[in-house]
Coordinates of C-alpha atoms in Angstrom, one line a residue:
X1 CA -101.9 -39.3 24.0
X2 CA -101.5 -40.8 27.5
X3 CA -100.0 -38.3 30.0
X4 CA -97.1 -40.6 30.9
X5 CA -96.3 -41.2 27.2
X6 CA -96.3 -37.4 26.6
X7 CA -93.8 -36.8 29.4
X8 CA -91.6 -39.7 28.1
X9 CA -91.7 -38.3 24.5
X10 CA -90.7 -34.8 25.7
X11 CA -87.9 -36.2 27.9
X12 CA -86.5 -38.2 24.9
X13 CA -86.4 -34.9 22.9
X14 CA -84.6 -33.2 25.7
X15 CA -82.1 -36.1 26.0
X16 CA -81.4 -35.9 22.3
X17 CA -80.6 -32.2 22.6
X18 CA -78.8 -32.4 25.9
X19 CA -75.2 -32.2 24.4
X20 CA -73.6 -28.9 23.5
X21 CA -72.5 -30.1 20.1
X22 CA -75.9 -31.5 19.3
X23 CA -77.5 -28.1 20.3
X24 CA -75.0 -26.4 18.0
X25 CA -75.7 -28.8 15.1
X26 CA -79.5 -28.4 15.4
X27 CA -79.3 -24.6 15.8
X28 CA -76.9 -24.4 12.8
X29 CA -79.3 -26.4 10.7
X30 CA -82.2 -24.1 11.7
X31 CA -80.2 -20.8 11.2
X32 CA -78.4 -21.8 8.0
X33 CA -80.7 -24.4 6.4
X34 CA -79.8 -27.9 5.3
X35 CA -76.1 -28.7 5.5
X36 CA -73.7 -31.6 5.0
X37 CA -71.2 -33.0 7.5
X38 CA -68.2 -31.3 5.8
X39 CA -69.8 -27.9 6.3
X40 CA -70.7 -28.7 10.0
X41 CA -67.1 -29.9 10.5
X42 CA -65.8 -26.5 9.2
X43 CA -68.2 -24.5 11.4
X44 CA -67.8 -26.5 14.6
X45 CA -64.1 -27.5 14.5
X46 CA -65.1 -31.0 15.3
X47 CA -64.1 -34.1 13.4
X48 CA -66.3 -35.7 10.8
X49 CA -66.7 -38.9 12.9
X50 CA -67.7 -36.9 16.0
X51 CA -70.3 -35.0 14.1
X52 CA -71.6 -38.2 12.4
X53 CA -72.0 -39.9 15.8
X54 CA -74.1 -36.9 17.1
X55 CA -76.1 -36.8 13.9
X56 CA -76.9 -40.5 14.3
X57 CA -78.2 -39.8 17.8
X58 CA -80.3 -36.9 16.5
X59 CA -81.6 -38.9 13.6
X60 CA -82.6 -41.8 15.9
X61 CA -84.6 -39.4 18.0
X62 CA -86.3 -38.0 15.0
X63 CA -84.8 -34.5 15.5
X64 CA -83.1 -34.5 12.1
X65 CA -83.5 -36.3 8.8
X66 CA -81.0 -37.0 6.0
X67 CA -81.7 -36.1 2.4
X68 CA -79.5 -37.5 -0.3
X69 CA -78.5 -35.3 -3.3
X70 CA -76.2 -37.2 -5.6
X71 CA -73.2 -38.3 -3.5
X72 CA -73.9 -35.8 -0.8
X73 CA -76.1 -36.3 2.3
X74 CA -77.7 -33.1 3.7
X75 CA -79.4 -32.9 7.0
X76 CA -82.4 -30.8 8.1
X77 CA -84.4 -30.5 11.2
X78 CA -87.4 -32.8 11.1
X79 CA -89.1 -32.0 14.4
X80 CA -91.0 -28.7 15.0
X81 CA -90.8 -29.3 18.8
X82 CA -87.0 -29.4 18.6
X83 CA -87.0 -26.1 16.7
X84 CA -89.3 -24.6 19.4
X85 CA -86.9 -25.7 22.2
X86 CA -83.9 -24.2 20.4
X87 CA -85.8 -20.9 19.8
X88 CA -86.7 -20.7 23.4
X89 CA -83.2 -21.5 24.6
X90 CA -81.5 -19.0 22.4
X91 CA -84.2 -16.3 22.1
X92 CA -84.4 -16.9 18.3
X93 CA -87.4 -16.1 16.2
X94 CA -88.6 -19.2 14.4
X95 CA -89.7 -17.2 11.4
X96 CA -86.0 -16.4 10.7
X97 CA -85.0 -20.0 10.6
X98 CA -83.8 -21.3 7.2
X99 CA -85.0 -24.8 7.6
X100 CA -87.5 -25.7 4.9
X101 CA -89.4 -28.2 7.1
X102 CA -90.6 -25.4 9.3
X103 CA -91.9 -23.1 6.5

């Protein structure tokens, strides 16, 4: 990978994570496993529309992916680099994360 492209890719990841609620969403997914918007709403106190907007930003950046199960949509972390950043920021141990993508 070209050096400039590598820096651009890493900067895009940091931009996607650069909001307190997005950090909270991603860490919640890692710590608690796959979750739906209603569950995130209950744990963050934020509105469904607010969470959905942030999930769209995270999904566009490739940080999370959506998995449909019947009528429900569950989200999981899709980017190992994002998990590594979260672990470094919060002093977490990645092996304790519940996200199936990382196992």
